[in-house]
Amino acid sequence: MRKVAIALSKGGVGKSTTAVNLAAALAQRQRRILLIDMDTQGQLARMLNIAPTHTVADVVSGEAPLKDAIIEARPGVDLLAGGRGLAGLKRAIDRKEFGGEQTLSEALAALDARYDYVIVDTAPGWDVLTVNALFFVEEVLTPVALEVLALQGLQEFMRSLAAIRRYHPRLTLRYILPTFFDRRVRKSDEILQQLRQHFPAQLCHPIRYNVRLSEAPGYGQTIFEYAVTSTGAEDYRLLAERVLNDEHTQTNA
Ligand SMILES: Nc1ncnc2c1ncn2[C@@H]1O[C@H](COP(=O)(O)OP(=O)(O)OP(=O)(O)O)[C@@H](O)[C@H]1O
Ligand SMILES: [Mg+2]
């Protein structure tokens, strides 16, 4: 079972879009996925047109058993929803004197091995919920929107990751995913070149700017349901291939 967090402190870079569509693409390749939404915005349920009765917070507090809180969103894709309930979880973690960063890992310790991937979507910013997500996973996928100051945001995020790695050395920044790629914008290409220089091993094929990707959530659909022939669908399929290719290679643990 691979556990991957989709994370970057900067908002609106395509984290949730990537979580949903990567999960959908992996499911098409017969993998079983659990999506976990660690954002109080609770976007993933809406993007998948699901009305959740429980959130991750209910599982952590013991209010709901894991099996009741997990909803089958699509064949092969289960969802453990986020949402406003997570605000209470945040406060509960803040009140802990020690071990707060392991709260999610402890609550999910019983997660069975029937999943091939657990994909955790995180909120923008840097809070205890993101820290918990990072302690729970081993791999990080960081979407980087190809725009001015993209690299600064990435560097700052990498410093925060380094701090966590001191206590959780297996955590690896495995994938850097350029998003909102637009060949007509010169800056887009320049930043892509810089990413290629700095992160040759982690760099993934970019996700192009594609208006279909922004429309699909309004219909509660993944890109494969909403516009299967779009460039967005093509790009997320390619990302899934990249991730699948690494199934048999060790992370630098
Ligand atoms: N490649 C793309 N092309 C066009 N629109 C996109 C693309 N990727 C994401 N979007 C749109 O951009 C907006 C931000 O994307 P998304 O919500 O996935 O980002 P996020 O990083 O999860 O944001 P937040 O930090 O607020 O959680 C959304 O409206 C989404 O539909
Ligand atoms: Mg999001």
Short mmCIF file of C-alpha atoms and ligand atoms in Angstrom, two decimals:
data_model
loop_
_atom_site.label_atom_id
_atom_site.label_comp_id
_atom_site.label_asym_id
_atom_site.label_seq_id
_atom_site.Cartn_x
_atom_site.Cartn_y
_atom_site.Cartn_z
CA MET A 1 0.00 0.00 0.00
CA ARG A 2 1.46 3.34 -1.07
CA LYS A 3 0.51 6.42 0.89
CA VAL A 4 0.83 9.71 -0.95
CA ALA A 5 0.02 13.23 0.23
CA ILE A 6 -0.79 15.93 -2.30
CA ALA A 7 0.66 19.01 -0.68
CA LEU A 8 1.95 22.54 -1.16
CA SER A 9 1.30 25.48 1.15
CA LYS A 10 0.32 27.72 -1.74
CA GLY A 11 -3.39 27.67 -2.52
CA GLY A 12 -5.11 26.97 -5.81
CA VAL A 13 -2.26 25.06 -7.47
CA GLY A 14 -4.35 22.01 -8.38
CA LYS A 15 -3.98 19.81 -5.28
CA SER A 16 -7.62 18.71 -5.06
CA THR A 17 -7.94 18.43 -8.85
CA THR A 18 -4.90 16.17 -8.80
CA ALA A 19 -6.12 14.07 -5.86
CA VAL A 20 -9.47 13.32 -7.54
CA ASN A 21 -8.24 12.77 -11.07
CA LEU A 22 -5.14 10.83 -10.17
CA ALA A 23 -7.33 8.53 -8.06
CA ALA A 24 -9.75 8.12 -10.95
CA ALA A 25 -6.93 7.38 -13.40
CA LEU A 26 -5.37 4.81 -11.07
CA ALA A 27 -8.77 3.14 -10.59
CA GLN A 28 -9.03 2.76 -14.35
CA ARG A 29 -5.86 0.75 -14.09
CA GLN A 30 -7.54 -1.60 -11.60
CA ARG A 31 -5.96 -0.11 -8.49
CA ARG A 32 -8.00 0.34 -5.31
CA ILE A 33 -7.73 3.84 -3.90
CA LEU A 34 -8.72 5.53 -0.67
CA LEU A 35 -8.96 9.30 -0.94
CA ILE A 36 -8.68 11.20 2.32
CA ASP A 37 -9.64 14.87 2.45
CA MET A 38 -7.76 16.76 5.17
CA ASP A 39 -9.18 20.14 4.21
CA THR A 40 -11.94 21.92 6.13
CA GLN A 41 -13.22 23.10 2.73
CA GLY A 42 -14.28 19.48 2.10
CA GLN A 43 -13.93 19.85 -1.65
CA LEU A 44 -13.36 16.22 -2.57
CA ALA A 45 -16.89 15.10 -1.67
CA ARG A 46 -18.35 17.89 -3.77
CA MET A 47 -16.04 17.16 -6.68
CA LEU A 48 -17.22 13.55 -6.60
CA ASN A 49 -20.87 14.44 -5.96
CA ILE A 50 -20.99 12.68 -2.61
CA ALA A 51 -22.89 13.77 0.50
CA PRO A 52 -20.80 12.34 3.32
CA THR A 53 -22.34 11.52 6.69
CA HIS A 54 -18.98 11.33 8.45
CA THR A 55 -15.58 12.94 8.17
CA VAL A 56 -12.04 12.00 9.08
CA ALA A 57 -12.66 13.90 12.32
CA ASP A 58 -15.40 11.43 13.36
CA VAL A 59 -13.01 8.53 12.84
CA VAL A 60 -10.27 10.16 14.89
CA SER A 61 -12.64 11.04 17.73
CA GLY A 62 -14.06 7.53 17.71
CA GLU A 63 -17.54 8.76 16.84
CA ALA A 64 -17.66 6.63 13.73
CA PRO A 65 -15.85 3.40 12.95
CA LEU A 66 -13.57 3.65 9.94
CA LYS A 67 -15.72 1.29 7.88
CA ASP A 68 -18.82 3.46 8.38
CA ALA A 69 -17.03 6.68 7.50
CA ILE A 70 -15.55 5.41 4.25
CA ILE A 71 -17.87 5.86 1.26
CA GLU A 72 -17.50 4.20 -2.10
CA ALA A 73 -17.31 7.19 -4.43
CA ARG A 74 -16.65 5.28 -7.63
CA PRO A 75 -15.72 1.70 -8.43
CA GLY A 76 -12.22 1.42 -7.01
CA VAL A 77 -12.27 4.85 -5.35
CA ASP A 78 -13.33 5.20 -1.71
CA LEU A 79 -13.55 8.52 0.11
CA LEU A 80 -12.93 9.53 3.70
CA ALA A 81 -14.34 13.03 3.57
CA GLY A 82 -13.11 16.31 5.01
CA GLY A 83 -15.11 19.41 5.77
CA ARG A 84 -15.96 21.75 8.59
CA GLY A 85 -15.81 18.93 11.14
CA LEU A 86 -12.06 18.98 10.77
CA ALA A 87 -11.87 22.29 12.61
CA GLY A 88 -12.72 20.44 15.83
CA LEU A 89 -10.07 17.86 15.10
CA LYS A 90 -7.54 20.63 14.65
CA ARG A 91 -8.38 22.02 18.08
CA ALA A 92 -8.23 18.56 19.65
CA ILE A 93 -4.76 18.00 18.21
CA ASP A 94 -3.63 21.45 19.36
CA ARG A 95 -4.65 20.56 22.91
CA LYS A 96 -2.51 17.43 23.01
CA GLU A 97 0.65 17.87 24.98
CA PHE A 98 2.65 15.45 22.88
CA GLY A 99 2.23 13.04 20.00
CA GLY A 100 -0.28 15.28 18.26
CA GLU A 101 1.42 14.83 14.92
CA GLN A 102 0.68 11.08 15.01
CA THR A 103 -3.05 11.46 15.66
CA LEU A 104 -4.14 10.60 12.13
CA SER A 105 -1.65 7.73 11.77
CA GLU A 106 -2.92 6.20 15.01
CA ALA A 107 -6.56 6.52 13.99
CA LEU A 108 -5.87 4.90 10.64
CA ALA A 109 -3.57 2.18 11.91
CA ALA A 110 -6.31 -0.38 11.29
CA LEU A 111 -6.71 0.65 7.67
CA ASP A 112 -6.71 -2.61 5.85
CA ALA A 113 -4.35 -3.51 3.10
CA ARG A 114 -7.11 -3.79 0.53
CA TYR A 115 -6.05 -0.43 -0.86
CA ASP A 116 -3.20 -0.10 -3.30
CA TYR A 117 -3.03 3.67 -2.76
CA VAL A 118 -4.08 6.06 -0.05
CA ILE A 119 -4.09 9.58 -1.48
CA VAL A 120 -4.37 12.40 1.03
CA ASP A 121 -5.41 15.86 -0.14
CA THR A 122 -4.22 18.66 2.12
CA ALA A 123 -5.36 22.23 2.69
CA PRO A 124 -3.37 25.27 1.63
CA GLY A 125 -1.21 26.78 4.33
CA TRP A 126 0.58 24.75 6.95
CA ASP A 127 -1.42 23.49 9.91
CA VAL A 128 -1.56 20.51 12.25
CA LEU A 129 -3.80 18.63 9.82
CA THR A 130 -1.19 18.90 7.06
CA VAL A 131 1.53 17.89 9.51
CA ASN A 132 -0.59 14.87 10.49
CA ALA A 133 -1.08 13.96 6.83
CA LEU A 134 2.68 14.14 6.25
CA PHE A 135 3.42 11.93 9.25
CA PHE A 136 0.91 9.40 7.91
CA VAL A 137 2.28 9.12 4.36
CA GLU A 138 5.64 8.15 2.92
CA GLU A 139 5.45 10.00 -0.37
CA VAL A 140 4.60 13.57 -1.29
CA LEU A 141 3.33 14.81 -4.62
CA THR A 142 3.66 18.57 -4.94
CA PRO A 143 1.75 20.39 -7.66
CA VAL A 144 3.51 23.56 -8.74
CA ALA A 145 1.50 26.08 -10.74
CA LEU A 146 3.72 27.45 -13.47
CA GLU A 147 3.54 31.10 -12.56
CA VAL A 148 5.74 33.83 -11.14
CA LEU A 149 7.08 33.00 -7.66
CA ALA A 150 6.29 29.31 -8.07
CA LEU A 151 9.81 28.32 -7.09
CA GLN A 152 9.89 30.43 -3.95
CA GLY A 153 6.75 28.71 -2.70
CA LEU A 154 8.28 25.33 -3.42
CA GLN A 155 11.52 26.14 -1.59
CA GLU A 156 9.67 27.29 1.48
CA PHE A 157 7.54 24.16 1.45
CA MET A 158 10.65 22.00 1.13
CA ARG A 159 12.11 23.58 4.25
CA SER A 160 8.98 22.64 6.16
CA LEU A 161 9.17 19.11 4.78
CA ALA A 162 12.80 18.86 5.87
CA ALA A 163 11.74 19.68 9.42
CA ILE A 164 9.28 16.78 9.38
CA ARG A 165 11.81 14.41 7.86
CA ARG A 166 13.93 14.76 10.98
CA TYR A 167 11.26 12.78 12.81
CA HIS A 168 9.88 10.83 9.85
CA PRO A 169 12.91 10.04 7.67
CA ARG A 170 11.01 7.83 5.24
CA LEU A 171 9.02 10.83 4.00
CA THR A 172 10.06 11.57 0.42
CA LEU A 173 9.20 14.37 -1.96
CA ARG A 174 8.60 11.90 -4.76
CA TYR A 175 6.82 13.90 -7.42
CA ILE A 176 6.82 17.50 -8.54
CA LEU A 177 3.90 18.08 -10.85
CA PRO A 178 3.85 21.27 -12.92
CA THR A 179 0.25 22.45 -13.34
CA PHE A 180 -1.51 25.12 -15.40
CA PHE A 181 1.06 24.62 -18.14
CA ASP A 182 0.44 26.92 -21.08
CA ARG A 183 2.93 26.83 -23.91
CA ARG A 184 1.81 30.25 -25.11
CA VAL A 185 3.01 31.81 -21.88
CA ARG A 186 6.78 32.19 -21.96
CA LYS A 187 7.05 32.24 -18.19
CA SER A 188 5.41 28.83 -18.08
CA ASP A 189 8.21 27.31 -20.15
CA GLU A 190 10.92 29.13 -18.21
CA ILE A 191 9.70 27.83 -14.88
CA LEU A 192 9.37 24.34 -16.29
CA GLN A 193 13.03 24.50 -17.38
CA GLN A 194 14.08 25.59 -13.91
CA LEU A 195 12.16 22.75 -12.32
CA ARG A 196 13.82 20.34 -14.73
CA GLN A 197 17.24 21.59 -13.68
CA HIS A 198 16.59 21.46 -9.95
CA PHE A 199 14.42 18.35 -9.72
CA PRO A 200 15.21 16.02 -12.62
CA ALA A 201 14.20 12.91 -10.69
CA GLN A 202 10.94 14.22 -9.27
CA LEU A 203 9.66 16.20 -12.22
CA CYS A 204 6.52 14.81 -13.86
CA HIS A 205 5.05 15.58 -17.23
CA PRO A 206 3.08 18.83 -16.78
CA ILE A 207 -0.69 19.11 -16.52
CA ARG A 208 -1.76 21.61 -19.14
CA TYR A 209 -4.16 24.43 -18.49
CA ASN A 210 -7.49 22.91 -19.51
CA VAL A 211 -10.81 24.58 -18.89
CA ARG A 212 -12.52 21.15 -18.77
CA LEU A 213 -10.59 20.41 -15.59
CA SER A 214 -12.14 23.46 -13.94
CA GLU A 215 -15.64 22.66 -15.20
CA ALA A 216 -15.81 19.00 -14.19
CA PRO A 217 -16.21 19.59 -10.41
CA GLY A 218 -19.31 21.71 -11.07
CA TYR A 219 -20.94 18.55 -12.39
CA GLY A 220 -19.56 16.38 -9.60
CA GLN A 221 -17.53 14.48 -12.16
CA THR A 222 -13.94 13.45 -12.64
CA ILE A 223 -12.26 14.54 -15.85
CA PHE A 224 -12.71 11.00 -17.22
CA GLU A 225 -16.45 11.23 -16.75
CA TYR A 226 -16.82 14.83 -17.87
CA ALA A 227 -14.43 15.06 -20.82
CA VAL A 228 -12.60 11.84 -21.46
CA THR A 229 -10.95 13.11 -24.66
CA SER A 230 -9.73 16.39 -23.13
CA THR A 231 -6.06 17.24 -22.66
CA GLY A 232 -6.79 17.22 -18.92
CA ALA A 233 -7.80 13.56 -19.07
CA GLU A 234 -4.76 12.78 -21.19
CA ASP A 235 -2.40 14.50 -18.76
CA TYR A 236 -3.81 12.83 -15.65
CA ARG A 237 -3.67 9.45 -17.38
CA LEU A 238 0.01 10.10 -18.05
CA LEU A 239 0.58 11.05 -14.41
CA ALA A 240 -1.02 7.77 -13.32
CA GLU A 241 1.35 5.89 -15.62
CA ARG A 242 4.30 7.60 -14.02
CA VAL A 243 3.08 6.72 -10.54
CA LEU A 244 2.34 3.12 -11.56
CA ASN A 245 5.82 2.79 -13.04
CA ASP A 246 7.29 3.41 -9.61
CA GLU A 247 5.28 0.66 -7.91
CA HIS A 248 8.25 -1.64 -7.81
CA THR A 249 10.96 0.88 -7.03
CA GLN A 250 11.87 1.71 -3.47
CA THR A 251 11.73 5.26 -2.21
CA ASN A 252 15.05 6.48 -0.84
CA ALA A 253 14.07 5.28 2.63
N1 LIG B 1 -4.86 22.25 -15.19
C1 LIG B 1 -5.89 23.05 -14.90
N2 LIG B 1 -6.44 23.82 -15.87
C2 LIG B 1 -7.47 24.65 -15.58
N3 LIG B 1 -8.04 24.79 -14.37
C3 LIG B 1 -7.53 24.05 -13.36
C4 LIG B 1 -6.44 23.13 -13.57
N4 LIG B 1 -6.16 22.53 -12.38
C5 LIG B 1 -7.02 23.05 -11.49
N5 LIG B 1 -7.85 23.95 -12.05
C6 LIG B 1 -8.87 24.78 -11.38
O1 LIG B 1 -8.16 25.72 -10.56
C7 LIG B 1 -8.81 25.91 -9.31
C8 LIG B 1 -7.87 25.48 -8.18
O2 LIG B 1 -7.64 24.09 -8.29
P1 LIG B 1 -7.70 23.14 -7.00
O3 LIG B 1 -8.91 23.40 -6.20
O4 LIG B 1 -7.44 21.76 -7.46
O5 LIG B 1 -6.42 23.69 -6.24
P2 LIG B 1 -5.98 23.41 -4.73
O6 LIG B 1 -4.49 23.48 -4.72
O7 LIG B 1 -6.63 22.19 -4.22
O8 LIG B 1 -6.59 24.69 -4.00
P3 LIG B 1 -6.62 24.90 -2.41
O9 LIG B 1 -5.22 25.22 -2.04
O10 LIG B 1 -7.58 26.03 -2.21
O11 LIG B 1 -7.11 23.61 -1.79
C9 LIG B 1 -10.07 25.07 -9.37
O12 LIG B 1 -11.12 25.88 -9.81
C10 LIG B 1 -9.75 24.00 -10.41
O13 LIG B 1 -10.91 23.52 -11.06
MG MG B 2 -7.76 21.86 -2.49
#
